[in-house]
Structure formats: C-alpha cells, structure tokens
Amino acid sequence: MRWKETFIPTLKELPAEAEITSHRLMLRAGLMRKLTSGVYTYLPLGIRAIKKVEAIVREEMDGAGGTELLLPILHPAELWRESRRWDHYGVELMRIKDRHGRNFALGPTHEEVITDLLRGEIRSYRDLPILLYQIQTKFRDEIRPRFGVIRAREFLMKDAYSFHPDESSLNQTYQRMYQAYSRIFTRCGLSFRPVEADSGAIGGDVTHEFMVLAQNGESEVLTCPGCGYAATQERAESRTSKPVDEAPLAKELVHTPGLKTVEEVSGFLGVEPKRLVKTILYRTDGGFVAALIRGDREINEIKLMRALGVEDLQMATPDEILRLTGAPLGFSGPVGLEGVGILADYSLQGGGNFVVGANREDHHLINVNYGRDFRVDGFFDLLLAQKGDSCARCGKPLSSGRGIEVGQIFKLGTKYSESMKAHFLDQKGKERPFVMGCYGIGITRTVAAVIEQYHDQDGIIWPLSVAPYQVLILPLNITHPPSKEAAEKLYSQLGDLEVLLDDREERAGVKFKDADLVGIPLRVTIGERSLQEGKVEIKLRSEPTSISVSIEEVPQKVRSLLEKISSLAKVDSQCNIGRMKSPLDEIYEQGINEKE
Ligand code: ATP
Ligand code: MG
C-alpha cells in the first residue's frame, strides 16, 4: 500500500481527551477517531491491526473445535425476559423500540440468542457437544466510557458458546478454551495471566479472566508468590489477622458528638481503627441486612451478594438507616439491632472489646463483645482482599498488580438452559437442560492492550503478529528520481509481504516521526547519499540501531529478519500456560545481532 493512497491521519499534538498511552497512540497514529463517547471509527491502520487479532482468534478457535457463525445484534426483549436479564442486566443494556412500540436490546452478549437458536435445533445427546463462536459488535451503555476502546460503548468481541450433555464434557471444552486463550494472547505477544474471577451478570460458578499486565489496568489482581493462586480483587479469598483474645470488659456508652467516620471515632477514643466494627446496612430483594466488617477494611459487595444468595444489593439510604436503627448515618451498630439479618466477616470471629455505633445519634458503644452483647446470623468471607493479606490457600502474603481484562471464560452450567427451557434427550431418552459454557475476548480491547505493552516515547512498537504492515519503505526524498526508483523496485520485489511505501513529498523529519509513531516492525530507509554507494538502511522499530545493507541484498535480508522475529513470536506446542513473559521479550533482551 502507498501511504498517499491510504488514510493515515497522524497527529502531532497529544489529544486532550486521552488519559492513557494506548488511547493517545491509537488517536495519534491514526488508528481510530471518536464519533461520540465510547464509540469509535476504525481507520485503515486500526482495522488492519484488528483483523490480525481476529485472524489469530479464528485460527485458534477453529483449532479448538469451534465453528463460526454470526448472530444478530438486535434482540427482541421477550428473549431477555425469559432469562430475566431484561431486568437484571440493568441500565448497561442498550434498549430501543421499533415503530410498533416493541422493545429490543442491542446485544451486549449473546447467551439468550444462541440458547434460543439451539433449543429449536438440537434434540439429542448425539449432536453434543457443540462449540460456536462469532466476532461481532457489542453494545454496552457503560457508566464511564474511557481509555478509548478499552472501555467503549460499542466494541468488537469474539464470543463463543458451548453446549454439553453433562459437566464432564463442559470441563473438557473449558480446559480447551483456557489453552486456546493462552495461545491467542501469547501469539499477540502479550504478557498475561489467567486469574480466578467473579462471574458478574453473566452467571455461573467457575470463571477465569485473562489479564494483561499493565500499570493502567482497571482491574486489581492479587497473586500468591507461595502457591501461584491468582484472582481478581473482586474474587480473591484472603485471611487477615483475627482480634486478639482478651477478657471482655464492661460495655459502655460514650458521647461522640458529630464523629461518624472510622478515623474520627478511633482518633477521638485513641484506639486503632481495626478495633472498630463498621455496620453497613443494605437493601436487597429479600429485605434489609447489616454487614459487619473491621473498621480498617472494606466490604466486598460481590461476596456479600453470594453469601445472601441475591443478585442485587443497594446501600440503605440515610432515611432508611434512621428508620431501621433510630439514628442517623454514622452511628449504626449491631447491638439491639432488630428486624434485619446480620452478617459478619470472619475477621470479627473471636476476640472482642469492639467499638460500634450505638444506634443513637452522637454515641458509640465501647467494649462490645459478640455473644454477650450482639448476635449475628452467620460469619462469612465478606472481606475485600488486599495486598499483604494471607493467601487463603497457603497463608503466604498476597501481592497485587494491575491488569487489563482481555478475555473471560465461564462455566455457565444450566442457568440459561433452565430458564429458557432448552432441553435435549439423553441416552435414556430423558429430557435434560443443556450444560453450557461461554467464552469472550475483547478484540478491540486486545489491540489497545498490545499497545499498552509495546510502545516507547515516540510511538507504537507493533509485535509482528498484530502489526498493520510488516515493512515500511521510507524514501527520504521521493522527488529524487533514483530514490523513487529504488523504492518502487523494492516495493514490487516485496510484493508478497505486507508493505507500506511512504511516497509522501514530506520532509525526512516528518516521515521519521510518523514511522516511529505508527510503529511498523521493519523499516527500510532510502537516503540519497547512501544510495550513491548502493546501500540502504534496515531498522527494526524495536531496536535502537540500524544496519546498512546493499540494495541487492535487501529482499533477502528483510525476509530473513521477518522470519527471525516471527519465529520468536510463534507459540511452541507446549504453550507455557499463563506465562508472564512473551516470546518477543527475548528480542528486546538480546537485541538483533545482525551488524556484521
Ligand atoms: P469489564 O469487567 O471490563 O466490564 P466484563 O467482564 O463485563 O468486562 P465480559 O462480559 O466478560 O466483560 O466480556 C468479554 C470481553 O469483552 C472482556 O473480557 C473484555 O475484553 C471485552 N469487553 C467487555 N466490556 C468492554 C467494553 N466496554 N469495551 C471494550 N471491551 C469490552
Ligand atoms: Mg469479564
């Protein structure tokens, strides 16, 4: 492709709207433009990178036994009512009406549509298992679209769904998807890690997220250096120190005028924050509940929902708190609290002499002890895990890091097949609900994640596997006839490769800057002076230095260098699952020794 014939609108200035590197570079390198909040146009370079990721995904999905189809974007509301997600998915579901006033959703995910399809088609266990996937535009009305295509409202996803006669068949496919995902992200050059996760609105019990390690990641990941346990913060199980056992002292009411926060109360009383117990009131479908957590820690609301077996939860309003406890917000406590269920975190089991709200304005109780002074309906793991907590499996302290979730796989079980009455006949002729799995990859988010991991201060450094072009031919002065001729000759000699020829009549400085910004892995620079000696320069975008090569040797040299970088990026058949390092890291460490 000739630069002048395509459309690569690079930007010199930093776009003000972009907060993180990948977003800035996707705009600056002319990969995309914003239409409106969370909605992007993919420009020629952008769509080429996207197609590369898609091709890798297709190859690996096909290799794992998947078959591609294409489901509609427009979903009738009735389907979403069957699964009850018309209500439960909430405001993230984009909803529209047709001319007759019928309700529709723009698909954020396709469990309903695929289940509806297969319940009408697959009758017998003989036709199972089956794994179907699509690559398609998804819509989610995200509360805070940001970071470009990392959190968009319209984005590309690969989503796959599997249907099985039983759990063990699901487990096999789940394992295969886990491996396929590991291969896909490795082939994209990414350093990533599969972690245990929470299933959120999709449902099901077992799920893993594939996290690309990145400082700008929105997810916090907790890992155990001892046993290798890794989980999202939402999911992570951890233990923290229990209160020291001490003799219960006499309970006392203390006046704490206007002191509501943990810091204010603990400062005033001269006790450690962890001596306090926070009592947080929530409204659920099944009534109000109080959750108790140590003063210095936070409740993990997802764990609380699980403990309660509810799908939704809201913090009680100040009015509700007043009605339930008789005191304004900031003075709630478990002593004498009637009419609400009380759940406590494990870290409150044992010791005592706690400080709690007195359910009376401007008052707290000190030396409060479980059993003697208050009851709970149960102890659960309600703790939002954090770095330094003990691993729930092996006891070693947990570390934390940030990640971008690029994919997630779920064992759904029969959640959708039961609610949507999707049944097949088993070997004994008995009707059973399908056992299902689903598997998503954010295609556009993956492109952004690659850029987060592969860039420098000058621009993108594409790994070969997802680069929009492999080779950039850069004649410094296209109006110089011998340079132009050499460039055109090379362009046709390398015609079987993906080559971009910068045929613009721009200054050399502008062309170099754009070359670095756009980040094509291999650059061939044709300069007037070296050309007189029959030489041109070859440079890898990932390497600081270039090599001088005689013009006749260029095609062969280019091919061998590309071969070299691509073989480093190939996945070995073992595919080291969950590797922290990508194969391309090697090239960064060793450099390329081609200076002879
Ligand atoms: P998140 O927790 O980041 O909102 P999710 O868990 O809701 O994502 P899934 O339903 O698991 O997302 O979707 C599968 C994949 O689609 C995700 O792993 C992610 O890569 C991608 N994805 C999800 N939401 C978005 C979005 N708003 N913009 C771009 N990609 C997204
Ligand atoms: Mg997810």
XYZ file of C-alpha atoms and ligand atoms in Angstrom:
628
model
C 0.000 0.000 0.000
C 1.139 3.509 -0.800
C 0.832 5.996 2.047
C -0.713 8.597 -0.260
C -3.414 6.194 -1.372
C -4.472 5.142 2.088
C -5.644 7.295 5.004
C -3.272 7.631 7.952
C -4.103 10.899 9.689
C -1.311 11.083 12.287
C -1.441 13.772 14.967
C 1.480 15.748 16.359
C -0.305 17.032 19.437
C -1.309 14.960 22.413
C -5.078 14.524 22.221
C -6.527 16.133 25.365
C -9.317 13.580 25.680
C -6.954 10.617 26.087
C -5.785 9.633 29.566
C -3.651 6.583 28.856
C -0.927 5.674 26.395
C -2.793 3.223 24.208
C -5.676 5.647 23.776
C -3.327 8.517 22.926
C -1.351 6.406 20.484
C -4.398 4.953 18.778
C -5.522 8.506 18.042
C -2.087 9.920 17.242
C -1.008 7.053 14.984
C -4.233 7.396 13.000
C -5.763 4.070 14.025
C -9.113 5.472 15.058
C -11.270 8.524 15.721
C -14.011 9.155 18.226
C -17.541 9.645 16.929
C -19.142 10.166 20.329
C -18.450 8.995 23.881
C -17.299 5.363 23.769
C -17.935 4.994 20.023
C -15.062 4.868 17.534
C -14.376 4.722 13.817
C -11.532 2.355 12.963
C -9.293 3.869 10.314
C -7.281 1.772 7.803
C -4.313 1.079 10.105
C -6.635 0.345 13.027
C -8.780 -2.114 11.137
C -5.685 -3.924 9.841
C -4.437 -4.495 13.388
C -7.926 -5.596 14.443
C -8.062 -8.063 11.526
C -4.733 -9.520 12.632
C -6.076 -10.202 16.108
C -9.268 -11.595 14.588
C -7.267 -13.949 12.362
C -5.324 -15.301 15.327
C -8.563 -15.736 17.262
C -10.242 -17.545 14.340
C -7.319 -19.894 13.850
C -7.174 -20.855 17.484
C -10.951 -21.144 17.889
C -11.167 -23.355 14.810
C -8.193 -25.335 16.086
C -10.006 -25.915 19.360
C -13.052 -27.337 17.602
C -15.126 -24.172 17.269
C -17.231 -23.146 14.260
C -18.001 -19.579 13.298
C -21.484 -18.167 12.829
C -22.972 -14.686 13.034
C -25.818 -13.842 15.387
C -27.977 -10.713 15.152
C -27.265 -7.516 17.075
C -30.942 -6.673 17.511
C -32.551 -8.858 20.188
C -36.274 -8.938 20.971
C -36.941 -8.064 24.625
C -39.003 -11.244 25.116
C -35.835 -13.365 24.949
C -34.157 -11.262 27.611
C -37.300 -11.511 29.736
C -37.118 -15.307 29.558
C -33.685 -15.295 31.160
C -34.852 -12.480 33.489
C -31.923 -10.348 32.341
C -34.215 -7.690 30.819
C -34.496 -6.547 34.456
C -31.253 -7.838 35.950
C -28.772 -6.609 33.337
C -29.731 -3.075 34.288
C -29.006 0.202 32.555
C -25.959 -1.128 30.709
C -28.337 -2.829 28.282
C -28.985 -0.507 25.325
C -32.716 -0.592 24.660
C -34.691 0.619 21.676
C -38.256 0.435 20.401
C -39.377 -0.284 16.867
C -42.184 1.600 15.047
C -44.784 -0.667 16.674
C -43.512 0.099 20.143
C -41.925 -3.338 20.593
C -38.853 -3.404 22.828
C -35.441 -4.557 21.666
C -31.947 -4.705 23.093
C -28.687 -4.148 21.241
C -26.723 -7.242 22.182
C -24.112 -6.768 24.933
C -23.557 -10.570 24.913
C -25.445 -13.406 23.216
C -26.378 -16.189 25.668
C -30.098 -15.651 25.080
C -29.894 -15.602 21.292
C -27.704 -18.692 20.981
C -29.759 -20.631 23.536
C -32.906 -19.723 21.625
C -31.289 -20.905 18.403
C -30.104 -24.264 19.682
C -33.156 -25.179 21.736
C -35.048 -25.344 18.488
C -32.399 -27.320 16.622
C -30.542 -29.747 18.861
C -32.670 -32.553 20.235
C -30.286 -35.379 21.011
C -27.163 -36.010 23.065
C -25.711 -37.367 19.794
C -25.387 -33.817 18.484
C -23.421 -32.668 21.539
C -21.056 -31.155 22.435
C -21.019 -28.180 20.115
C -18.898 -25.007 20.233
C -19.992 -21.994 18.184
C -18.420 -18.557 18.019
C -18.801 -15.206 16.343
C -16.820 -11.980 16.067
C -19.195 -9.123 16.316
C -20.033 -5.638 17.505
C -21.362 -5.447 21.048
C -23.161 -2.594 22.780
C -22.935 -1.762 26.450
C -24.052 1.535 27.912
C -21.028 1.763 30.204
C -21.411 4.233 33.043
C -17.975 5.660 32.333
C -16.654 5.003 28.854
C -12.942 5.718 28.961
C -9.475 4.747 27.797
C -10.623 4.640 24.174
C -11.551 1.139 23.061
C -10.617 -0.351 26.418
C -13.967 0.691 27.851
C -16.169 1.597 24.937
C -19.916 1.519 24.442
C -19.626 -0.096 21.008
C -16.792 -2.609 20.615
C -15.774 -5.828 18.916
C -15.929 -9.067 20.825
C -15.331 -12.677 19.970
C -17.904 -14.624 21.887
C -18.242 -18.381 21.915
C -20.835 -20.671 23.447
C -20.639 -24.367 24.105
C -23.449 -26.854 24.754
C -22.896 -30.154 26.510
C -24.739 -33.204 27.735
C -23.002 -33.066 31.129
C -20.454 -31.351 33.358
C -17.523 -33.502 32.354
C -17.980 -32.620 28.687
C -18.166 -28.930 29.667
C -14.990 -29.298 31.712
C -13.107 -30.632 28.698
C -14.158 -27.759 26.473
C -13.481 -25.240 29.235
C -9.958 -26.597 29.514
C -9.513 -26.406 25.743
C -10.725 -22.802 25.711
C -8.322 -21.981 28.539
C -5.492 -23.303 26.391
C -6.758 -21.635 23.215
C -6.937 -18.305 25.050
C -3.432 -18.759 26.351
C -2.238 -19.401 22.799
C -4.139 -16.437 21.387
C -2.719 -13.923 23.845
C 0.760 -15.409 23.562
C 0.592 -15.091 19.778
C -0.467 -11.469 20.181
C 2.807 -11.014 22.043
C 1.106 -10.221 25.344
C 2.359 -10.803 28.859
C -0.771 -12.016 30.565
C -2.064 -14.141 33.339
C -5.264 -16.168 33.749
C -6.848 -15.441 37.119
C -9.862 -16.696 39.021
C -12.692 -14.234 38.724
C -16.263 -13.453 39.574
C -18.959 -14.207 37.019
C -20.934 -10.973 37.470
C -24.082 -10.537 35.354
C -23.238 -13.463 33.042
C -23.686 -16.007 35.819
C -22.228 -19.421 36.583
C -19.732 -20.583 39.164
C -16.307 -21.196 37.673
C -14.703 -18.459 35.629
C -11.272 -17.169 34.677
C -10.277 -13.780 33.385
C -7.215 -13.321 31.186
C -5.373 -10.295 32.473
C -2.791 -8.377 30.516
C -0.329 -6.969 32.989
C -0.396 -3.192 32.671
C 0.018 -0.272 35.037
C -3.041 1.370 33.533
C -5.210 -1.695 34.003
C -8.579 -1.107 35.590
C -8.563 -4.411 37.487
C -6.609 -5.195 40.597
C -5.186 -8.693 40.621
C -3.986 -10.436 43.764
C -1.413 -13.153 43.407
C 0.260 -15.502 45.828
C 4.005 -15.941 45.326
C 3.750 -19.059 47.501
C 1.233 -21.280 45.706
C 0.536 -19.375 42.463
C -3.058 -18.535 43.395
C -4.195 -15.545 41.328
C -7.578 -13.856 41.411
C -9.236 -10.549 40.733
C -9.716 -8.401 43.785
C -13.473 -8.968 43.444
C -12.967 -12.682 43.722
C -9.849 -13.113 45.842
C -10.125 -15.032 49.064
C -7.764 -13.956 51.790
C -7.386 -14.048 55.513
C -6.439 -11.267 57.802
C -5.434 -11.304 61.434
C -8.157 -12.120 63.948
C -8.758 -9.969 67.011
C -6.569 -10.916 69.972
C -8.439 -12.819 72.650
C -8.828 -10.692 75.721
C -11.132 -10.655 78.725
C -14.413 -8.900 77.933
C -14.687 -5.542 79.633
C -17.867 -3.826 80.702
C -19.780 -2.297 77.802
C -20.009 1.493 77.949
C -21.881 4.205 76.086
C -19.644 7.109 75.051
C -20.567 10.511 73.711
C -19.013 11.028 70.257
C -20.584 14.276 69.081
C -20.544 14.617 65.291
C -17.931 11.872 64.959
C -19.012 9.499 62.209
C -16.050 8.154 60.316
C -13.713 5.419 61.477
C -10.825 7.898 61.571
C -12.760 10.430 63.634
C -14.003 7.893 66.159
C -10.767 5.953 66.525
C -8.802 9.211 66.826
C -11.161 10.543 69.469
C -11.121 7.337 71.505
C -7.414 6.736 70.977
C -7.883 3.186 69.639
C -6.685 1.501 66.444
C -9.196 1.622 63.548
C -9.280 -2.163 63.491
C -10.823 -2.147 66.957
C -13.921 -0.576 65.380
C -16.644 -2.560 63.681
C -18.372 -0.898 60.737
C -22.055 -1.752 60.392
C -23.257 -1.217 56.850
C -26.933 -1.504 56.003
C -28.105 -2.754 52.626
C -31.444 -3.106 50.922
C -31.991 -6.363 48.993
C -34.934 -8.060 47.273
C -35.348 -10.081 50.469
C -35.311 -7.142 52.904
C -32.646 -5.201 54.781
C -29.388 -6.674 56.037
C -26.487 -5.365 58.071
C -22.943 -6.376 57.155
C -20.218 -6.093 59.795
C -16.602 -5.522 58.839
C -13.463 -4.479 60.722
C -13.072 -0.702 60.876
C -9.936 -0.574 58.748
C -11.290 -2.750 55.914
C -13.930 -2.691 53.184
C -16.840 -4.993 52.368
C -16.662 -6.900 49.092
C -20.267 -6.474 47.962
C -19.993 -9.326 45.468
C -19.099 -11.716 48.277
C -21.949 -10.290 50.314
C -24.386 -10.947 47.456
C -23.152 -14.518 47.223
C -23.477 -15.030 50.959
C -27.041 -13.746 50.772
C -27.884 -15.510 47.514
C -29.181 -12.292 45.930
C -28.426 -10.757 42.546
C -28.769 -7.155 43.551
C -27.919 -5.017 46.527
C -28.140 -1.306 47.339
C -26.752 0.631 50.287
C -29.587 1.778 52.519
C -30.396 5.490 52.241
C -29.907 7.834 55.240
C -33.697 7.836 55.739
C -33.846 4.054 55.753
C -30.939 3.923 58.204
C -32.741 6.325 60.523
C -35.890 4.228 60.370
C -34.057 0.921 60.964
C -31.609 1.986 63.667
C -33.220 5.069 65.192
C -30.016 7.012 64.497
C -28.598 8.925 61.544
C -25.914 7.571 59.218
C -22.607 7.059 61.021
C -23.936 5.647 64.285
C -25.217 2.198 63.253
C -24.190 -0.823 65.282
C -25.233 -4.435 65.839
C -26.248 -4.101 69.498
C -30.022 -4.223 69.816
C -30.446 -4.033 66.036
C -33.777 -5.741 65.332
C -35.606 -6.664 62.174
C -32.582 -7.064 59.892
C -30.333 -10.006 59.161
C -26.759 -9.511 60.435
C -23.755 -10.991 58.604
C -20.204 -10.579 59.863
C -16.836 -11.058 58.229
C -14.614 -13.884 59.505
C -12.102 -11.336 60.786
C -14.543 -10.445 63.571
C -14.804 -14.007 64.839
C -13.178 -14.440 68.211
C -11.932 -11.591 70.401
C -13.884 -8.516 71.184
C -13.999 -5.309 73.146
C -15.032 -3.680 69.893
C -16.183 -0.129 69.314
C -19.516 0.046 67.498
C -22.160 2.647 66.670
C -24.758 2.847 69.454
C -27.812 3.278 67.165
C -28.197 6.597 68.911
C -27.170 9.951 67.448
C -23.693 11.114 68.544
C -22.980 7.951 70.525
C -20.826 4.843 70.246
C -20.501 1.786 72.450
C -17.102 0.543 73.588
C -16.087 -2.904 74.875
C -18.770 -4.633 72.874
C -18.463 -8.406 72.630
C -20.003 -10.921 70.263
C -22.353 -13.334 72.037
C -22.744 -11.272 75.168
C -23.823 -8.018 73.507
C -24.942 -8.866 69.988
C -25.752 -11.773 67.700
C -25.051 -12.425 64.049
C -26.815 -14.695 61.578
C -23.515 -16.030 60.348
C -19.835 -15.410 59.736
C -18.757 -15.259 56.084
C -15.859 -14.157 53.953
C -17.022 -10.610 53.179
C -13.593 -9.026 53.032
C -12.317 -7.063 50.040
C -8.901 -8.693 49.835
C -5.805 -6.539 49.636
C -2.063 -6.815 49.236
C -0.420 -8.217 52.352
C -3.417 -10.335 53.422
C -2.641 -14.021 53.864
C -3.407 -16.328 50.958
C -6.484 -18.392 51.834
C -4.787 -21.491 50.382
C -1.246 -21.378 51.729
C -1.012 -18.474 54.144
C 1.752 -16.532 52.343
C 1.216 -12.780 51.975
C -0.538 -11.795 48.740
C 0.988 -9.368 46.223
C -1.025 -7.121 43.963
C -0.731 -5.775 40.454
C -2.903 -4.158 37.819
C -4.305 -5.766 34.712
C -6.495 -5.220 31.665
C -9.089 -7.964 31.270
C -8.852 -9.082 27.646
C -10.874 -12.260 27.895
C -13.055 -14.268 30.197
C -14.290 -17.853 30.148
C -17.280 -19.122 32.138
C -18.826 -22.415 33.102
C -22.449 -21.377 32.932
C -23.990 -24.697 33.868
C -27.748 -24.718 33.287
C -28.504 -21.094 34.178
C -29.771 -20.224 30.698
C -30.960 -23.620 29.530
C -33.201 -23.962 32.584
C -34.714 -20.502 32.499
C -35.146 -20.692 28.715
C -36.254 -24.339 28.671
C -33.524 -25.510 26.322
C -33.565 -29.291 26.570
C -32.179 -32.347 24.801
C -32.827 -36.071 25.146
C -30.095 -38.018 26.904
C -29.082 -41.640 26.208
C -32.010 -42.928 28.218
C -34.447 -40.710 26.347
C -34.800 -38.397 29.341
C -35.175 -34.651 28.832
C -32.348 -32.588 30.313
C -31.244 -28.964 30.168
C -28.044 -28.297 28.197
C -24.936 -27.698 30.278
C -23.342 -24.550 28.874
C -20.110 -22.586 28.767
C -19.335 -19.179 27.289
C -16.078 -17.553 26.301
C -15.384 -13.891 25.386
C -12.434 -11.939 24.045
C -12.446 -8.176 23.630
C -10.915 -7.875 20.160
C -10.584 -4.089 20.146
C -9.534 -4.035 23.791
C -6.819 -6.574 22.956
C -5.382 -4.235 20.294
C -5.232 -1.456 22.907
C -3.640 -3.845 25.416
C -0.931 -4.720 22.900
C -0.108 -1.023 22.555
C -0.036 -0.623 26.347
C 2.709 -3.252 26.415
C 4.507 -2.297 23.190
C 5.407 1.357 22.871
C 8.079 3.904 23.720
C 8.057 7.698 23.985
C 7.955 8.004 20.177
C 5.081 5.680 19.409
C 3.876 2.139 18.923
C 6.263 -0.828 18.540
C 3.975 -3.437 16.982
C 4.757 -7.086 17.550
C 4.854 -8.609 14.080
C 1.799 -10.791 14.666
C -0.595 -7.849 15.037
C 1.232 -5.140 13.077
C -0.924 -3.436 10.419
C 2.008 -3.772 7.968
C 5.206 -5.746 8.299
C 7.537 -3.452 6.354
C 7.730 0.295 5.829
C 9.729 1.552 2.840
C 10.803 5.085 3.544
C 12.483 7.067 0.741
C 13.716 10.240 2.441
C 13.231 12.305 -0.713
C 10.713 10.914 -3.170
C 11.404 13.757 -5.618
C 14.947 12.405 -6.041
C 14.470 10.107 -9.090
C 16.996 7.371 -8.108
C 15.454 7.179 -4.597
C 11.990 6.914 -6.058
C 13.091 4.249 -8.495
C 14.817 2.203 -5.774
C 11.757 2.494 -3.544
C 9.391 1.374 -6.301
C 11.636 -1.532 -7.201
C 11.796 -2.746 -3.612
C 8.062 -2.272 -3.257
C 7.449 -4.648 -6.130
C 10.176 -7.098 -5.031
C 8.494 -7.359 -1.626
C 5.028 -7.533 -3.152
C 4.155 -10.774 -1.359
C 4.686 -9.118 2.043
C 2.558 -6.503 3.767
C 4.432 -3.393 2.759
C 3.632 0.266 3.223
C 5.517 2.689 0.970
C 5.809 6.226 2.315
C 5.542 8.027 -1.032
C 4.697 11.400 0.506
C 6.598 14.523 -0.501
C 7.230 15.344 3.142
C 10.405 16.358 4.928
C 12.544 13.465 6.150
C 11.985 14.547 9.784
C 8.219 14.291 9.422
C 8.494 10.874 7.828
C 10.806 9.541 10.548
C 8.487 10.823 13.269
C 5.463 9.220 11.636
C 7.381 5.968 11.115
C 8.149 5.791 14.834
C 4.617 6.769 15.772
C 2.945 4.228 13.517
C 5.403 1.554 14.617
C 5.704 -0.822 11.630
C 8.163 -3.523 12.815
C 10.717 -3.250 9.988
C 11.771 -0.083 8.185
C 13.854 0.227 5.029
C 15.195 3.770 4.695
C 16.416 5.002 1.306
C 18.662 8.080 1.521
C 20.229 9.957 -1.387
C 23.783 9.707 -0.120
C 23.948 6.052 0.855
C 22.110 5.142 -2.304
C 25.078 6.522 -4.274
C 27.099 3.721 -2.643
C 24.332 1.249 -3.458
C 23.253 0.978 0.178
C 20.079 1.425 2.193
C 19.340 1.125 5.895
C 17.278 -1.506 7.608
C 15.987 -0.936 11.107
C 13.709 -2.793 13.464
C 11.332 -0.471 15.281
C 12.140 -2.334 18.494
C 15.902 -1.774 18.161
C 17.817 1.472 18.564
C 20.325 0.901 15.767
C 20.055 0.307 12.068
C 22.159 -1.753 9.682
C 23.466 -0.739 6.289
C 22.695 -3.251 3.551
C 23.494 -3.221 -0.152
C 20.376 -2.662 -2.179
C 20.536 -6.057 -3.905
C 20.543 -7.854 -0.592
C 17.511 -6.079 0.835
C 14.741 -8.514 -0.162
C 16.603 -11.481 1.252
C 17.636 -9.603 4.416
C 14.112 -8.341 5.034
C 12.711 -11.832 4.693
C 15.247 -13.395 6.995
C 14.746 -10.738 9.643
C 10.966 -11.122 9.497
C 11.395 -14.862 9.743
C 13.562 -14.357 12.781
C 11.124 -12.124 14.635
C 8.138 -14.232 13.713
C 9.746 -17.479 14.819
C 10.432 -15.900 18.183
C 6.771 -14.995 18.435
C 5.474 -18.429 17.499
C 3.855 -20.445 20.210
C 5.550 -23.704 20.969
C 3.231 -26.671 21.038
C 3.569 -26.794 24.818
C 2.321 -23.213 25.092
C 3.509 -22.340 28.514
C 0.146 -21.501 30.020
C -0.071 -18.246 31.854
C 3.469 -17.201 31.100
C 4.317 -13.790 32.469
C 6.750 -13.153 29.656
C 6.030 -13.043 25.978
C 8.320 -14.731 23.431
C 9.024 -11.344 21.913
C 10.655 -10.242 25.155
C 13.661 -12.223 24.042
C 14.250 -9.926 21.129
C 14.186 -6.942 23.418
C 16.692 -8.504 25.743
C 19.156 -9.864 23.238
C 18.756 -7.305 20.508
C 19.397 -8.454 16.994
C 22.917 -9.293 16.160
C 22.927 -8.509 12.519
C 25.660 -5.916 12.353
C 28.243 -7.980 10.544
P -15.472 -5.496 32.372
O -15.413 -6.181 33.702
O -14.161 -4.938 31.918
O -16.609 -4.529 32.252
P -16.880 -7.757 31.505
O -16.379 -8.750 32.470
O -18.207 -7.159 31.696
O -15.791 -6.610 31.314
P -17.294 -9.816 29.537
O -18.758 -9.865 29.585
O -16.505 -10.861 30.192
O -16.800 -8.370 30.039
O -16.862 -9.609 28.008
C -15.814 -10.328 27.363
C -14.698 -9.409 26.962
O -15.166 -8.286 26.226
C -13.958 -8.796 28.137
O -13.009 -9.688 28.639
C -13.329 -7.574 27.501
O -12.131 -7.915 26.867
C -14.337 -7.168 26.458
N -15.134 -6.016 26.924
C -16.108 -6.017 27.846
N -16.621 -4.791 28.008
C -15.962 -3.988 27.144
C -16.040 -2.601 26.822
N -16.922 -1.811 27.420
N -15.209 -2.102 25.873
C -14.329 -2.907 25.247
N -14.209 -4.214 25.511
C -15.008 -4.766 26.441
Mg -15.432 -10.243 32.044
